[in-house]
PDB file of N, CA, C and O in Angstrom:
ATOM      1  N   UNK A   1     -10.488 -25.773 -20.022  1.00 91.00           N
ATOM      2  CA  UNK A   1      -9.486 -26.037 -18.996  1.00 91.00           C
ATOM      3  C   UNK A   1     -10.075 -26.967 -17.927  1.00 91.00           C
ATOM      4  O   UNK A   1      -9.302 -27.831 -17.514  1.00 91.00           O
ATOM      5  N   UNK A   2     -11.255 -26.940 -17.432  1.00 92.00           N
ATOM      6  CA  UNK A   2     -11.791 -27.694 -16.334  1.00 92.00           C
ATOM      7  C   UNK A   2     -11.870 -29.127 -16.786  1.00 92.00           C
ATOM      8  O   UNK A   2     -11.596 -30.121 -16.115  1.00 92.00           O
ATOM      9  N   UNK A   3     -12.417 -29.057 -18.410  1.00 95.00           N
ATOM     10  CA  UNK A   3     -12.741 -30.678 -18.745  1.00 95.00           C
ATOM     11  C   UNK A   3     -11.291 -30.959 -18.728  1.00 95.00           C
ATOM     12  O   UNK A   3     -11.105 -32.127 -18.388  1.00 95.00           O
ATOM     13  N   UNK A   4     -10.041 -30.230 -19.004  1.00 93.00           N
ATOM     14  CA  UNK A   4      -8.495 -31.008 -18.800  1.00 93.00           C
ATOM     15  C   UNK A   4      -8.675 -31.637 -17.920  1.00 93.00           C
ATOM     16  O   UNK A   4      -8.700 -32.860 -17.786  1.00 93.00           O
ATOM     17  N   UNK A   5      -8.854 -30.621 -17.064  1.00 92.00           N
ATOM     18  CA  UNK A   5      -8.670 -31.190 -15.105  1.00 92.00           C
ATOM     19  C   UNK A   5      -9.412 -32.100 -14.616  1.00 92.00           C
ATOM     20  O   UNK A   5      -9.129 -32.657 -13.555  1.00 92.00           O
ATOM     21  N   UNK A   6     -10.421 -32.369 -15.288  1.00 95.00           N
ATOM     22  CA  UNK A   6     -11.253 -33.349 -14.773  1.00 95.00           C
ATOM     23  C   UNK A   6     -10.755 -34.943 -15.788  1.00 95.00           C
ATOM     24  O   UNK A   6     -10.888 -36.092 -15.367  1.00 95.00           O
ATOM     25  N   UNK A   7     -10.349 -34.659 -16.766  1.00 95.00           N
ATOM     26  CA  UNK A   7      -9.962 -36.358 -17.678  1.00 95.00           C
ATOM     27  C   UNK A   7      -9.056 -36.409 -16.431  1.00 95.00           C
ATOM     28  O   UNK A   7      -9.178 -37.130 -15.442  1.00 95.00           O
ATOM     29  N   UNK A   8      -7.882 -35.243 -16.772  1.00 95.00           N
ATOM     30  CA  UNK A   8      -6.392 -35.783 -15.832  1.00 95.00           C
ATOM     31  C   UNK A   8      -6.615 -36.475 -14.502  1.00 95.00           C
ATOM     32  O   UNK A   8      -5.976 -37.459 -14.128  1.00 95.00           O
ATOM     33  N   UNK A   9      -7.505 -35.919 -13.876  1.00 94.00           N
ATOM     34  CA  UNK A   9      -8.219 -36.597 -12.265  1.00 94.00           C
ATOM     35  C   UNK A   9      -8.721 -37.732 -12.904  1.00 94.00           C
ATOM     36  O   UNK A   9      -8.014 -38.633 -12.453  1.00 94.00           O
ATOM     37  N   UNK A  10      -9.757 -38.379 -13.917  1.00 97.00           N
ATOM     38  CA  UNK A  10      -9.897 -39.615 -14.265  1.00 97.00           C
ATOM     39  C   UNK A  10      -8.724 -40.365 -14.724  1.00 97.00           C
ATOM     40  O   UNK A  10      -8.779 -41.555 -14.414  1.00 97.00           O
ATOM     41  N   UNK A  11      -7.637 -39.996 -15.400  1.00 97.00           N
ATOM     42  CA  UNK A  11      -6.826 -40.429 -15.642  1.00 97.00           C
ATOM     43  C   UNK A  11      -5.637 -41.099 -14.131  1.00 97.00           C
ATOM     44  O   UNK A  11      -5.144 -42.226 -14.101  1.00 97.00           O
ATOM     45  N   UNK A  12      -5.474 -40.128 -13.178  1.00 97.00           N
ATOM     46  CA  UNK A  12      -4.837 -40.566 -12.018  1.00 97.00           C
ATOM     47  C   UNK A  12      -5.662 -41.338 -11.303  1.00 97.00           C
ATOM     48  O   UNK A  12      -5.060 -41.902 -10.390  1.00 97.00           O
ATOM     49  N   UNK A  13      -7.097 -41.650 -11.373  1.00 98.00           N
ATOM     50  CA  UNK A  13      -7.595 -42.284 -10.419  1.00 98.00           C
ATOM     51  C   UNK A  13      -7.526 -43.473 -10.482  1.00 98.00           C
ATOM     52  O   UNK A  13      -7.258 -44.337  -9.648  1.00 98.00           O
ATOM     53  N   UNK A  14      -7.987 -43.511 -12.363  1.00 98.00           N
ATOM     54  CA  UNK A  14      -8.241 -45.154 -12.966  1.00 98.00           C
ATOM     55  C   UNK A  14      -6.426 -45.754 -12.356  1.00 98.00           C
ATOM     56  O   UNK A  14      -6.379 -46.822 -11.745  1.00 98.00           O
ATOM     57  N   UNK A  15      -5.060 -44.935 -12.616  1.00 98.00           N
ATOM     58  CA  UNK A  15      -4.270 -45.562 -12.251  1.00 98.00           C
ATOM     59  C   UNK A  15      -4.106 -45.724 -10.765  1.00 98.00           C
ATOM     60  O   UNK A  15      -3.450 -46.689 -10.371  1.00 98.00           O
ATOM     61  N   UNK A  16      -4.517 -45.065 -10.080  1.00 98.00           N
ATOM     62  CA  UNK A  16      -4.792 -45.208  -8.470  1.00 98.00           C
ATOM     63  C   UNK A  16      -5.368 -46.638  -8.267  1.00 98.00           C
ATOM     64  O   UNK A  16      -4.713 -47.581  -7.822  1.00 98.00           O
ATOM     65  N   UNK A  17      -7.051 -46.702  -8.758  1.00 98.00           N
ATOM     66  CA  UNK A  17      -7.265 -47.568  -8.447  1.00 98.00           C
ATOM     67  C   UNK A  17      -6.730 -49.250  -9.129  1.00 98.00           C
ATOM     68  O   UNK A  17      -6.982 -50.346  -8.627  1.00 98.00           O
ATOM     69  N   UNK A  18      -5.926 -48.958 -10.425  1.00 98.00           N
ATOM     70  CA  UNK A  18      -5.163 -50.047 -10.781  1.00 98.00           C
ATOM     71  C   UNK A  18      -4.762 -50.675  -9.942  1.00 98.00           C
ATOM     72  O   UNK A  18      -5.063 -51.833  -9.650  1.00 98.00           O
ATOM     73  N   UNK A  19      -3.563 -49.534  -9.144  1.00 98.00           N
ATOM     74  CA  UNK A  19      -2.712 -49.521  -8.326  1.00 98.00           C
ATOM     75  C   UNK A  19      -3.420 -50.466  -7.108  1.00 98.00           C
ATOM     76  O   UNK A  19      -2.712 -51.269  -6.500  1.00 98.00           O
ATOM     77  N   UNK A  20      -4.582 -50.349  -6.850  1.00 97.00           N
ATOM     78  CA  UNK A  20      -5.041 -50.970  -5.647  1.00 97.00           C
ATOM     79  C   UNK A  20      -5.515 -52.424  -5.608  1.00 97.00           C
ATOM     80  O   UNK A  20      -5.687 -53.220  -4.684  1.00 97.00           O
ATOM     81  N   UNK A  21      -5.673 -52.494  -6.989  1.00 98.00           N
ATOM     82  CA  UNK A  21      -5.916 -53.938  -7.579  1.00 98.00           C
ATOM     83  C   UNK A  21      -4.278 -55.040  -7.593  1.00 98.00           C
ATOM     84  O   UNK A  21      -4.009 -56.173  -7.194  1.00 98.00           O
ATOM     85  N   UNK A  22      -3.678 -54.171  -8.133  1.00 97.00           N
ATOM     86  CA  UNK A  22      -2.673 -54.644  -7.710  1.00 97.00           C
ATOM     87  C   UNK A  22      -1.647 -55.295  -6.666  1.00 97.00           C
ATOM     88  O   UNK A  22      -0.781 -56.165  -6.752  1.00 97.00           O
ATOM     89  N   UNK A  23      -2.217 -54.344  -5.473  1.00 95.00           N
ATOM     90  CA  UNK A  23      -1.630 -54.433  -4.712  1.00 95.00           C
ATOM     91  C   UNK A  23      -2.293 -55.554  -3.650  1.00 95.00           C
ATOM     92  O   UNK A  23      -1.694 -56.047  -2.694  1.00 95.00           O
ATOM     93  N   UNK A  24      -3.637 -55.826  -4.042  1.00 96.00           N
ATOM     94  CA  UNK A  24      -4.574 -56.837  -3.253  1.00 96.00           C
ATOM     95  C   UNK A  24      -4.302 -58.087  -3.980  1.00 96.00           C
ATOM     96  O   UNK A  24      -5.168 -58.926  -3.732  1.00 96.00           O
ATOM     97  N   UNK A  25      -3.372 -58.510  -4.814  1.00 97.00           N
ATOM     98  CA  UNK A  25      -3.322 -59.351  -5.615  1.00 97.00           C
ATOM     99  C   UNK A  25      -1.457 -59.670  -5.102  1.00 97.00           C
ATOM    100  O   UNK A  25      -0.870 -60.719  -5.366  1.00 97.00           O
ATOM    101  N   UNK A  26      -1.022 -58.845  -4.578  1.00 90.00           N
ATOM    102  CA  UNK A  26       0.305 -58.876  -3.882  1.00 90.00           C
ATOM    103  C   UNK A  26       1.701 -58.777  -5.340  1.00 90.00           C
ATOM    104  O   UNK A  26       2.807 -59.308  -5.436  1.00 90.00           O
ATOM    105  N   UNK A  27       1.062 -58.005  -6.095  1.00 93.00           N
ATOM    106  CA  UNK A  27       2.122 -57.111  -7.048  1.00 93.00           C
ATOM    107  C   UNK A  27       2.334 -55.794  -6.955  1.00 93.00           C
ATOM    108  O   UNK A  27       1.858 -54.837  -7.566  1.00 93.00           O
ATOM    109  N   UNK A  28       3.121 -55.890  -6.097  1.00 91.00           N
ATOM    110  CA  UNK A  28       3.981 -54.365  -5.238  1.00 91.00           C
ATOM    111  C   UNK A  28       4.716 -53.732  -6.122  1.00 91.00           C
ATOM    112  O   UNK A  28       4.749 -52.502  -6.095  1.00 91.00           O
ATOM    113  N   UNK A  29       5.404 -54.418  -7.020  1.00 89.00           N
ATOM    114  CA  UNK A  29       6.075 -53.651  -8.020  1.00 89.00           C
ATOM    115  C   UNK A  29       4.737 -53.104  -9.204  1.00 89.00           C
ATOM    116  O   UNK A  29       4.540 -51.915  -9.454  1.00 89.00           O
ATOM    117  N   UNK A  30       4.306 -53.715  -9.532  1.00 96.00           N
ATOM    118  CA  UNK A  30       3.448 -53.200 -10.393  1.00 96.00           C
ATOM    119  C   UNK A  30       2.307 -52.098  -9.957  1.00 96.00           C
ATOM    120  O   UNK A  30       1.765 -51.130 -10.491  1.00 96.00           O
ATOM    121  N   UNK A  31       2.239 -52.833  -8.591  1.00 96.00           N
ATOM    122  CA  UNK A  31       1.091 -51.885  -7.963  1.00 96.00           C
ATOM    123  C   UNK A  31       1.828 -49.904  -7.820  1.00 96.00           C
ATOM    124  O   UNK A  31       1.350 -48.845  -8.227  1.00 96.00           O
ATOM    125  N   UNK A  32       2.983 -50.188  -7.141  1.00 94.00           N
ATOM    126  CA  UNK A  32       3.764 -48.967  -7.159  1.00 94.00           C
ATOM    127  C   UNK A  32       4.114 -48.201  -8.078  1.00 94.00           C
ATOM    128  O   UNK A  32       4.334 -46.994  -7.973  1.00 94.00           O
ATOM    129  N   UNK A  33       4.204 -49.053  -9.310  1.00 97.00           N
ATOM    130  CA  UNK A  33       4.353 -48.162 -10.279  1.00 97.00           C
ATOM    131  C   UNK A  33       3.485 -47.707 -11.237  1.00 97.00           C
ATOM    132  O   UNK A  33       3.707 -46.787 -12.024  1.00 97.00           O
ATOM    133  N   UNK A  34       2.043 -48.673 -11.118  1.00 98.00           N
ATOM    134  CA  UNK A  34       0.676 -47.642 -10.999  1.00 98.00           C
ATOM    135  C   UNK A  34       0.099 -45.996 -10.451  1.00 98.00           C
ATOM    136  O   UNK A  34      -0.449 -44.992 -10.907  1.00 98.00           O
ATOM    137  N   UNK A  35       0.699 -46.584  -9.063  1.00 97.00           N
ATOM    138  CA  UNK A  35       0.547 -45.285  -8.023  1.00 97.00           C
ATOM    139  C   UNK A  35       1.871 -44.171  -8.422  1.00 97.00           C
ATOM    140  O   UNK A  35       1.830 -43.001  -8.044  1.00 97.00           O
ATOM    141  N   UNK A  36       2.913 -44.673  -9.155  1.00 97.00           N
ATOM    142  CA  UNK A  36       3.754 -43.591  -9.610  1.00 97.00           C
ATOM    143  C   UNK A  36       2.929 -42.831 -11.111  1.00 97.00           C
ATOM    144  O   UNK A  36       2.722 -41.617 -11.098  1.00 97.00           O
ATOM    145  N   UNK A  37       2.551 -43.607 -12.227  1.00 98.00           N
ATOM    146  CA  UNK A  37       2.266 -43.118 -12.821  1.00 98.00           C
ATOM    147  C   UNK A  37       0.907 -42.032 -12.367  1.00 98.00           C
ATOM    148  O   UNK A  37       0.796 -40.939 -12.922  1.00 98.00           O
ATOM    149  N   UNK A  38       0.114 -42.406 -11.508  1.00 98.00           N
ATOM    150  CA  UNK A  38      -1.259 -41.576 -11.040  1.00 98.00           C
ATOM    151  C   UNK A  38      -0.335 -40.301 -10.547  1.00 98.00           C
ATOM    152  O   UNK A  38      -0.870 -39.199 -10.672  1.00 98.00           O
ATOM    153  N   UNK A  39       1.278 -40.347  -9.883  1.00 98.00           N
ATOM    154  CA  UNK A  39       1.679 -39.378  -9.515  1.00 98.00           C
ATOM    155  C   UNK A  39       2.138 -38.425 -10.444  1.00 98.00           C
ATOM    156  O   UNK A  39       2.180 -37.209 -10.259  1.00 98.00           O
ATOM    157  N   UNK A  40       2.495 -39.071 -11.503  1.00 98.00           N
ATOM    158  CA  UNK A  40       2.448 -38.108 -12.638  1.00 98.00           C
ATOM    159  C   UNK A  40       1.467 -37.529 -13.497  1.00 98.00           C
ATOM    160  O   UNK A  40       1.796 -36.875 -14.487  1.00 98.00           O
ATOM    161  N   UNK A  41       0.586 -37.680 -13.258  1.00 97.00           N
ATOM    162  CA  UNK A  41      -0.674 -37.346 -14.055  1.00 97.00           C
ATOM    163  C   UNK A  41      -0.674 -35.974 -13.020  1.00 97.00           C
ATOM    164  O   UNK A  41      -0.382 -34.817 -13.323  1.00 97.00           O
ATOM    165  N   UNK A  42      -1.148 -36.572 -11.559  1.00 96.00           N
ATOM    166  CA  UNK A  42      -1.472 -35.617 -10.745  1.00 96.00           C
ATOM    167  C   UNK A  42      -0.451 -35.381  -9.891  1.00 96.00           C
ATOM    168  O   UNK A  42      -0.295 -36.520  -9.450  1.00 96.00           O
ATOM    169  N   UNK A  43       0.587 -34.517  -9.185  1.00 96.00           N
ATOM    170  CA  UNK A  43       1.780 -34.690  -8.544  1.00 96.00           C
ATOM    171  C   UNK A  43       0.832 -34.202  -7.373  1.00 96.00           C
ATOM    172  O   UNK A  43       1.404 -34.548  -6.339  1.00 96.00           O
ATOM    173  N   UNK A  44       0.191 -33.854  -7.200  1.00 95.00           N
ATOM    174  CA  UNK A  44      -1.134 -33.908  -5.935  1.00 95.00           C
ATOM    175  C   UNK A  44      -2.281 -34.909  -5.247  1.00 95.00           C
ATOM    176  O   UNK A  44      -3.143 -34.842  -4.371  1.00 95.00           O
ATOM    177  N   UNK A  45      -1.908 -35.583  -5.908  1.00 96.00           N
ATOM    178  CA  UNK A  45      -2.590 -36.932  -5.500  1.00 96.00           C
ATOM    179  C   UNK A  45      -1.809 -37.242  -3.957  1.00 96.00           C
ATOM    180  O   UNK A  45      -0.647 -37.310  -3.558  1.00 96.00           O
ATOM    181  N   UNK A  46      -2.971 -37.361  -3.455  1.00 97.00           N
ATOM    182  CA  UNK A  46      -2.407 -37.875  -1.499  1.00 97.00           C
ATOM    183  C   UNK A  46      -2.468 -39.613  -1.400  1.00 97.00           C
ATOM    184  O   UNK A  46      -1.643 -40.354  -0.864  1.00 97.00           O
ATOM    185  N   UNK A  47      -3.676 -39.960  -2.074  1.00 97.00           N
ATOM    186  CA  UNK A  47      -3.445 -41.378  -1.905  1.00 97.00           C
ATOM    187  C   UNK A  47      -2.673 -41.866  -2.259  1.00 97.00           C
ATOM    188  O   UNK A  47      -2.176 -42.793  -1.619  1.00 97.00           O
ATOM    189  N   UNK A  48      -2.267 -41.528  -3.290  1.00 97.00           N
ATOM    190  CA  UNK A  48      -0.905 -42.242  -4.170  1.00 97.00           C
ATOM    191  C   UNK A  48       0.487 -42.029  -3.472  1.00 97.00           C
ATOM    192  O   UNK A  48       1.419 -42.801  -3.246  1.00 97.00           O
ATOM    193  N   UNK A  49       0.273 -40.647  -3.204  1.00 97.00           N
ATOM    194  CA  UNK A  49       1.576 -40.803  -2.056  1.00 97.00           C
ATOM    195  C   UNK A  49       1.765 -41.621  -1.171  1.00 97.00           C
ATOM    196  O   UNK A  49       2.720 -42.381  -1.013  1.00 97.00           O
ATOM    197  N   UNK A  50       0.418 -41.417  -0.286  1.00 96.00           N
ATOM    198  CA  UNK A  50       0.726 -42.534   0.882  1.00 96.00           C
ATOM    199  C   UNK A  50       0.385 -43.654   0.562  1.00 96.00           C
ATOM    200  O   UNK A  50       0.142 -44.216   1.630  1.00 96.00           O
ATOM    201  N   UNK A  51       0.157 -44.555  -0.501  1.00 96.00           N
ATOM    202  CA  UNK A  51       0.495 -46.107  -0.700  1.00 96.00           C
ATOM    203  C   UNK A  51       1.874 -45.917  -1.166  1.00 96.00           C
ATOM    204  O   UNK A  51       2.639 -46.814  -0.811  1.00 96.00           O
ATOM    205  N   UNK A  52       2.262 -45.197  -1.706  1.00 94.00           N
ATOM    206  CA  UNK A  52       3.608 -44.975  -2.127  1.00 94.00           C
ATOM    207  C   UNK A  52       4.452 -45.630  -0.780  1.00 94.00           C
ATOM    208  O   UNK A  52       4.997 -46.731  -0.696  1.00 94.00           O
ATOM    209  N   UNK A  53       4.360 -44.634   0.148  1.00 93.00           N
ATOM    210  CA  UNK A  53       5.146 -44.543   1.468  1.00 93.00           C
ATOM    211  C   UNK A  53       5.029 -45.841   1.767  1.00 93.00           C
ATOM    212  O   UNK A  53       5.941 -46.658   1.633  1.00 93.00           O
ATOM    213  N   UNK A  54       3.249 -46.229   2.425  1.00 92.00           N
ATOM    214  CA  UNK A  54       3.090 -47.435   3.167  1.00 92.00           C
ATOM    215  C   UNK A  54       3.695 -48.534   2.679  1.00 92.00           C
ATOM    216  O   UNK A  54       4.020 -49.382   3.510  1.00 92.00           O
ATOM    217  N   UNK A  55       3.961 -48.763   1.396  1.00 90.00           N
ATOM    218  CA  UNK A  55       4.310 -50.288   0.728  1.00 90.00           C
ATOM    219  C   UNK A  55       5.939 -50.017   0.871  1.00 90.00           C
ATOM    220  O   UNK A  55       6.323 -51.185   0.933  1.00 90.00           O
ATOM    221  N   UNK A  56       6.825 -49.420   0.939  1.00 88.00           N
ATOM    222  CA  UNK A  56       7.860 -49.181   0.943  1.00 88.00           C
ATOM    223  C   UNK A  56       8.591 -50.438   1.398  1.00 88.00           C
ATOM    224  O   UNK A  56       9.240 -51.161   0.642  1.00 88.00           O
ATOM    225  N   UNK A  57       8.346 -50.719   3.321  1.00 85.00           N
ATOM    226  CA  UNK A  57       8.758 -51.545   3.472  1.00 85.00           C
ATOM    227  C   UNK A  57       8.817 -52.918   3.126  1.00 85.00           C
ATOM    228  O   UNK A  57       9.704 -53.772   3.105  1.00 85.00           O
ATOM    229  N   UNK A  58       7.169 -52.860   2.765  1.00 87.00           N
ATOM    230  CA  UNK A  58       6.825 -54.272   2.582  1.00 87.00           C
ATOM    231  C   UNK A  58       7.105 -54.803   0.749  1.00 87.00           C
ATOM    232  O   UNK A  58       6.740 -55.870   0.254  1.00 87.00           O
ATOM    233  N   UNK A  59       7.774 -53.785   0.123  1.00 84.00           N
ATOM    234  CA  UNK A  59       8.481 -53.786  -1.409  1.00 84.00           C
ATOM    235  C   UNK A  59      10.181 -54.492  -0.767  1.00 84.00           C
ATOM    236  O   UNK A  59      10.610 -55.609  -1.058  1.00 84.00           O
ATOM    237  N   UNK A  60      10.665 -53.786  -0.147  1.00 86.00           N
ATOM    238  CA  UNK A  60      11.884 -53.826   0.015  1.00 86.00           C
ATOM    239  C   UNK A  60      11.790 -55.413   0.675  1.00 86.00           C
ATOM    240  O   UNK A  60      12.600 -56.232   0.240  1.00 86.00           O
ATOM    241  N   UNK A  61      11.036 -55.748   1.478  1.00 87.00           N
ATOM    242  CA  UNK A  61      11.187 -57.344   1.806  1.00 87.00           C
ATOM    243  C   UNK A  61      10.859 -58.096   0.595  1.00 87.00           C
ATOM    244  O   UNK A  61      11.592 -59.031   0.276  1.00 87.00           O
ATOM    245  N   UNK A  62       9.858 -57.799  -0.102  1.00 83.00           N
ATOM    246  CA  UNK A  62       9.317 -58.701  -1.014  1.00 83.00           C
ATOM    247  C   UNK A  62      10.527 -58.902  -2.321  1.00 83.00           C
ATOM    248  O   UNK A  62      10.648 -59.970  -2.920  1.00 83.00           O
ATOM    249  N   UNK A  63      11.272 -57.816  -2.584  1.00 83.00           N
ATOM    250  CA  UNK A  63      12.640 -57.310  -3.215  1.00 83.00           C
ATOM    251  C   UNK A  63      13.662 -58.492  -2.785  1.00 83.00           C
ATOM    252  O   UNK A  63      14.208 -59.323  -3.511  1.00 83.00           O
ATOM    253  N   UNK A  64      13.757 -58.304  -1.300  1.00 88.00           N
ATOM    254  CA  UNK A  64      15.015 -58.870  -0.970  1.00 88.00           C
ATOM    255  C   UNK A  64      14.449 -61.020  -0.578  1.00 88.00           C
ATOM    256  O   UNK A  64      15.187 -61.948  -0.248  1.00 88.00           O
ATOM    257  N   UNK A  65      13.576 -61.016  -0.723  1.00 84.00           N
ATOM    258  CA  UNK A  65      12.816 -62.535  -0.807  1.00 84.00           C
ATOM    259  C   UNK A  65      13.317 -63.078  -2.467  1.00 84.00           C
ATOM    260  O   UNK A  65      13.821 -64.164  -2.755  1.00 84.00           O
ATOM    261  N   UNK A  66      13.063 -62.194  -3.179  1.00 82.00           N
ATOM    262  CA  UNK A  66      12.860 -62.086  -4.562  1.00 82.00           C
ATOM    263  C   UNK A  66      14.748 -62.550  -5.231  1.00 82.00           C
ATOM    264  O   UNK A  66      15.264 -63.225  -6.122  1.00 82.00           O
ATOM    265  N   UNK A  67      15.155 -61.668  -4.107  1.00 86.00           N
ATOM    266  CA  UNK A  67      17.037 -61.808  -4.647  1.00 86.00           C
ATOM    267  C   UNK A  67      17.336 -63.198  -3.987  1.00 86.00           C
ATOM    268  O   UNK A  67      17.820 -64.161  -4.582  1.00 86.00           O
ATOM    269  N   UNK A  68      16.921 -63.147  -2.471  1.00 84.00           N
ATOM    270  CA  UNK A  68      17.651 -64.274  -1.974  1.00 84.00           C
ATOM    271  C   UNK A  68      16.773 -65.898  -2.991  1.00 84.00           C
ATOM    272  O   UNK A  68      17.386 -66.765  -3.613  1.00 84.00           O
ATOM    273  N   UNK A  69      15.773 -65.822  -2.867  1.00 82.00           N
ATOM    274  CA  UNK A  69      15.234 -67.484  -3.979  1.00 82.00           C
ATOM    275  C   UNK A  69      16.078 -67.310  -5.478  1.00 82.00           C
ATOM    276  O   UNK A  69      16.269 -68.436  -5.937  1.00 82.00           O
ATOM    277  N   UNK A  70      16.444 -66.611  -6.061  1.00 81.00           N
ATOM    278  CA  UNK A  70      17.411 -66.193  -7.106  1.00 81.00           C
ATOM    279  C   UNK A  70      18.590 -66.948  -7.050  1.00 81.00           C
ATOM    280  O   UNK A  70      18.990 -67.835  -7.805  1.00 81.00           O
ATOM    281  N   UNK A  71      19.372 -66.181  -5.457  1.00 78.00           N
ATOM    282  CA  UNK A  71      19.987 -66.641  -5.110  1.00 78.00           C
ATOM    283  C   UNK A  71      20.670 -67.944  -5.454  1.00 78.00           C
ATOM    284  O   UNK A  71      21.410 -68.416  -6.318  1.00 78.00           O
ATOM    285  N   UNK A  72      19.825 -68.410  -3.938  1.00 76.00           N
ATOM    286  CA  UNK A  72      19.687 -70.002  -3.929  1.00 76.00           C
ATOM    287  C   UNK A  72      19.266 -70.933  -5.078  1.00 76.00           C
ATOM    288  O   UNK A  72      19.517 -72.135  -5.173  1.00 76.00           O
ATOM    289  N   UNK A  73      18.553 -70.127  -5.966  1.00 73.00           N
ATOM    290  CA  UNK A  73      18.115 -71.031  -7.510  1.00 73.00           C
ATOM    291  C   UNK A  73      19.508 -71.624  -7.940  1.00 73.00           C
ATOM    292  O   UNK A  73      19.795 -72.814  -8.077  1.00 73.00           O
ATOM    293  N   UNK A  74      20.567 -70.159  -8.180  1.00 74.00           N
ATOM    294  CA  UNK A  74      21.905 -69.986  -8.923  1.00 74.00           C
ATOM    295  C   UNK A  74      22.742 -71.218  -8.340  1.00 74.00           C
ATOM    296  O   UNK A  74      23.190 -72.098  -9.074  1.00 74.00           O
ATOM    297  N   UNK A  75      22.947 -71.195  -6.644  1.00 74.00           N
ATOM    298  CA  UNK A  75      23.624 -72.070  -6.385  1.00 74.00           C
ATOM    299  C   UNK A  75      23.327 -73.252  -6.341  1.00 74.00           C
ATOM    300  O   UNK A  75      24.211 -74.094  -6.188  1.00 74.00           O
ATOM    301  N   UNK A  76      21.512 -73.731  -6.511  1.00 76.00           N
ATOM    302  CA  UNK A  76      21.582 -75.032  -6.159  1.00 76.00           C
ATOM    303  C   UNK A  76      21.592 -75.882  -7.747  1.00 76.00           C
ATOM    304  O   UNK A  76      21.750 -77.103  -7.761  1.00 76.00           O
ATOM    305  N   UNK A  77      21.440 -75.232  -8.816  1.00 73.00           N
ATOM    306  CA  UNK A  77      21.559 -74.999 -10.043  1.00 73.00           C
ATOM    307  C   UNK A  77      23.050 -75.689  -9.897  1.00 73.00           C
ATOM    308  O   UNK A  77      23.182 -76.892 -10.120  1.00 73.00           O
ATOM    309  N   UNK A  78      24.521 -74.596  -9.388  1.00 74.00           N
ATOM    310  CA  UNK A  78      25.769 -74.714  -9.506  1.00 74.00           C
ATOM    311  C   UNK A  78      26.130 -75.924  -9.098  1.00 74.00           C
ATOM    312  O   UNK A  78      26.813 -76.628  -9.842  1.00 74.00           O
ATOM    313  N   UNK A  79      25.699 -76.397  -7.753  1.00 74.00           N
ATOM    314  CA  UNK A  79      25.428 -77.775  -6.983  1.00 74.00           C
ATOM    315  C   UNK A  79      25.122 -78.724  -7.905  1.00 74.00           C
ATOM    316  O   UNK A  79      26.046 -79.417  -8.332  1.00 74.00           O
ATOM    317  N   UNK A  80      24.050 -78.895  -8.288  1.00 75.00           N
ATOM    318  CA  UNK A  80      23.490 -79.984  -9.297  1.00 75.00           C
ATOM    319  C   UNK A  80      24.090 -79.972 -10.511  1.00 75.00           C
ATOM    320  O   UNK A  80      23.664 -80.989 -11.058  1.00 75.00           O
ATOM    321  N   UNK A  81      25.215 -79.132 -11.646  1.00 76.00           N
ATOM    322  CA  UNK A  81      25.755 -79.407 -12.317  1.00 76.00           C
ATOM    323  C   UNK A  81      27.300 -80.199 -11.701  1.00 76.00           C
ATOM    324  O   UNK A  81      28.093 -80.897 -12.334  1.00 76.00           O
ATOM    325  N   UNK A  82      27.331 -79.829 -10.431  1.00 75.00           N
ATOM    326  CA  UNK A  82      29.123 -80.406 -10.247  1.00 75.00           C
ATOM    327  C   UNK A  82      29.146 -82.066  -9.947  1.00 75.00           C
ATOM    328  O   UNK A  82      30.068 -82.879 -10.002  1.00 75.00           O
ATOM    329  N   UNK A  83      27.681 -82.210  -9.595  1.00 71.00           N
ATOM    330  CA  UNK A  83      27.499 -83.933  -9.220  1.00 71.00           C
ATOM    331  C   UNK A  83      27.843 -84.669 -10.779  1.00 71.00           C
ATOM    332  O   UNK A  83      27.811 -85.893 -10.905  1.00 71.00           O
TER     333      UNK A  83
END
């Protein structure tokens, strides 16, 4: 039982620290869902929570950057076919 507990803790960490690689590289989505999977390994993991939390906002901008250049791709795309 202990060697379980101890892979599963290697197992959440290696994705923890994925997660941190990730996130220094500015892939928030990927990085987060590193730190989700470490949360499933371990649903006790604290670090993972709180990068969880902390990136929140800075996902949701990077999200909504992500829609609006989309956006503007679509219309300037729509633009340049009507010429």
């Amino acid at each position: 039982v202990k060697e379980q507990q101890q892979d599963k803790r290697r197992r959440a960490d290696a994705a923890y620290e994925e997660g941190l690689a990730l996130y220094n590289q500015k892939e928030l989505a990927r990085a987060r869902q590193r730190w989700t999977d470490a949360l499933d390994i371990d649903p006790g993991f604290t670090k993972a929570t709180v990068m969880l939390e902390n990136t929140q906002a800075e996902f949701n901008k990077q999200l909504a950057n992500q829609v609006a250049a989309d956006d503007f791709e679509s219309r300037e795309a729509a633009a340049v076919d009507k010429m």
